[in-house]
Structure formats: structure tokens, C-alpha cells
Amino acid sequence: IWEGCCDTDVLTRKPTLDDAAHVLLKCPLHHVDRAIMLRTVQAALLKAGLTLADIGSDTAMVQLLLGSMPITAAAALRENTAAHRDILRASSKYIKSVYDARWAYGHMLNK
């Protein structure tokens, strides 16, 4: 969707995929909004006694951001529903910014 992501990943030499993990965790187009989201997620996780590192893999992080509890955080977040709510609010706000940048703005420019 964004021309800057249509290249080959320098480290893996594989084509960059515009999948959920890429959009949520890696796409350079959204680095500012992602940093804001991840700071909010980190603060919420701290309330539950966790850190971003505790979540684990990119797959587990995508699960967390999209509302499916990864096994690494399930027990702590079940006990702290406010933290889980804050994570979902942060990821929802981020996804809205992605929509604005990729869909609404991109279509206005006929991209």
C-alpha cells in the first residue's frame, strides 16, 4: 500500500509483506504514531506487572494489540482489566491513524 514498503527486507532478503505485524510493528510510514501507541501500551502493561519484553514474539504482540490475549500476558491482564482496556484503546487509536494515512489520505491523492 505504501511504496516505501514494497522493497525487500535488508536483513532477511524476503519481500516486505504488508501484513498485520508489519503495519502494527514495523512500517516506517507510521513510526511516530507507533511510538505513541507503544508508550501507552508499555504504561498499561506496567500496571499489570509486565513489560513489552514479557509479551514475547511479534505474533504475541500482534495478538495483544488486536485484542486476543497472548498466553504470556493472559493471567496478568485478566486480573487487571483496566490495563487491557488501555492497551486496546491505544491500538484502536493507532489503527485509526493508519486508516487516515493509508486509506483516506492515500485515496485523496489517487494512490
Short mmCIF file of C-alpha atoms in Angstrom, two decimals:
data_model
loop_
_atom_site.label_atom_id
_atom_site.label_comp_id
_atom_site.label_asym_id
_atom_site.label_seq_id
_atom_site.Cartn_x
_atom_site.Cartn_y
_atom_site.Cartn_z
CA ILE A 1 0.00 0.00 0.00
CA TRP A 2 2.87 2.38 0.74
CA GLU A 3 5.63 2.46 -1.85
CA GLY A 4 8.36 2.62 0.80
CA CYS A 5 7.38 -0.88 1.93
CA CYS A 6 7.44 -2.54 -1.49
CA ASP A 7 11.11 -3.45 -1.26
CA THR A 8 12.98 -6.45 0.06
CA ASP A 9 13.80 -6.65 3.78
CA VAL A 10 17.52 -5.96 4.07
CA LEU A 11 18.08 -8.47 6.89
CA THR A 12 16.03 -11.42 5.66
CA ARG A 13 16.21 -10.70 1.92
CA LYS A 14 12.50 -11.54 1.72
CA PRO A 15 9.86 -9.28 0.20
CA THR A 16 8.27 -7.00 2.77
CA LEU A 17 4.72 -8.13 3.50
CA ASP A 18 2.09 -5.57 4.31
CA ASP A 19 0.51 -7.78 6.94
CA ALA A 20 -0.72 -7.02 10.46
CA ALA A 21 2.72 -7.48 12.02
CA HIS A 22 4.29 -5.12 9.50
CA VAL A 23 1.64 -2.43 9.91
CA LEU A 24 1.45 -2.67 13.71
CA LEU A 25 5.14 -3.11 14.48
CA LYS A 26 7.44 -2.18 11.60
CA CYS A 27 6.06 0.05 8.85
CA PRO A 28 8.20 3.20 8.69
CA LEU A 29 5.23 5.25 7.47
CA HIS A 30 3.66 5.01 10.94
CA HIS A 31 6.72 5.24 13.19
CA VAL A 32 5.57 8.36 15.08
CA ASP A 33 2.07 7.06 15.85
CA ARG A 34 3.51 3.62 16.68
CA ALA A 35 5.89 5.13 19.23
CA ILE A 36 2.97 6.88 20.92
CA MET A 37 0.95 3.66 20.94
CA LEU A 38 3.81 1.58 22.32
CA ARG A 39 4.47 4.09 25.13
CA THR A 40 0.82 3.85 26.13
CA VAL A 41 0.87 0.05 25.88
CA GLN A 42 4.06 -0.09 27.96
CA ALA A 43 2.45 2.08 30.66
CA ALA A 44 -0.62 -0.16 30.71
CA LEU A 45 1.49 -3.30 30.91
CA LEU A 46 3.43 -1.85 33.84
CA LYS A 47 0.13 -1.53 35.73
CA ALA A 48 -0.27 -5.28 35.27
CA GLY A 49 3.33 -6.00 36.27
CA LEU A 50 4.53 -6.68 32.72
CA THR A 51 6.77 -5.08 30.11
CA LEU A 52 6.79 -5.20 26.33
CA ALA A 53 9.65 -7.69 26.54
CA ASP A 54 7.42 -10.03 28.59
CA ILE A 55 4.96 -10.31 25.71
CA GLY A 56 7.48 -12.12 23.54
CA SER A 57 7.32 -12.58 19.80
CA ASP A 58 5.88 -10.27 17.18
CA THR A 59 2.99 -12.71 16.85
CA ALA A 60 2.19 -12.40 20.55
CA MET A 61 2.44 -8.60 20.33
CA VAL A 62 0.04 -8.51 17.37
CA GLN A 63 -2.36 -10.73 19.32
CA LEU A 64 -2.20 -8.35 22.27
CA LEU A 65 -2.77 -5.25 20.14
CA LEU A 66 -5.69 -6.81 18.28
CA GLY A 67 -7.46 -7.97 21.44
CA SER A 68 -6.53 -11.64 21.67
CA MET A 69 -4.66 -12.34 24.88
CA PRO A 70 -1.28 -13.93 24.27
CA ILE A 71 -0.51 -16.67 26.75
CA THR A 72 2.44 -14.65 28.05
CA ALA A 73 0.13 -11.90 29.35
CA ALA A 74 -3.22 -13.61 29.85
CA ALA A 75 -3.09 -14.16 33.61
CA ALA A 76 -1.84 -10.66 34.44
CA LEU A 77 -4.29 -8.91 32.13
CA ARG A 78 -7.26 -10.96 33.31
CA GLU A 79 -6.56 -9.58 36.77
CA ASN A 80 -6.13 -6.02 35.50
CA THR A 81 -8.94 -5.26 33.08
CA ALA A 82 -8.12 -1.53 33.11
CA ALA A 83 -4.67 -2.29 31.67
CA HIS A 84 -6.20 -4.47 28.96
CA ARG A 85 -8.72 -1.73 28.16
CA ASP A 86 -5.93 0.87 27.89
CA ILE A 87 -3.97 -1.38 25.51
CA LEU A 88 -7.00 -1.84 23.27
CA ARG A 89 -7.72 1.89 23.29
CA ALA A 90 -4.13 2.66 22.30
CA SER A 91 -4.12 0.12 19.48
CA SER A 92 -7.53 1.34 18.28
CA LYS A 93 -6.26 4.91 18.13
CA TYR A 94 -3.18 3.73 16.24
CA ILE A 95 -5.26 1.74 13.74
CA LYS A 96 -7.38 4.86 13.15
CA SER A 97 -4.21 6.82 12.37
CA VAL A 98 -3.13 4.06 9.95
CA TYR A 99 -6.53 4.27 8.27
CA ASP A 100 -6.24 8.04 7.95
CA ALA A 101 -2.74 7.83 6.46
CA ARG A 102 -3.27 4.87 4.15
CA TRP A 103 -6.89 4.93 3.13
CA ALA A 104 -8.41 8.35 3.48
CA TYR A 105 -5.31 10.39 2.64
CA GLY A 106 -4.00 7.91 0.06
CA HIS A 107 -7.28 7.86 -1.84
CA MET A 108 -7.48 11.62 -1.91
CA LEU A 109 -4.16 11.53 -3.72
CA ASN A 110 -5.40 8.75 -6.05
CA LYS A 111 -2.87 6.26 -4.69
#
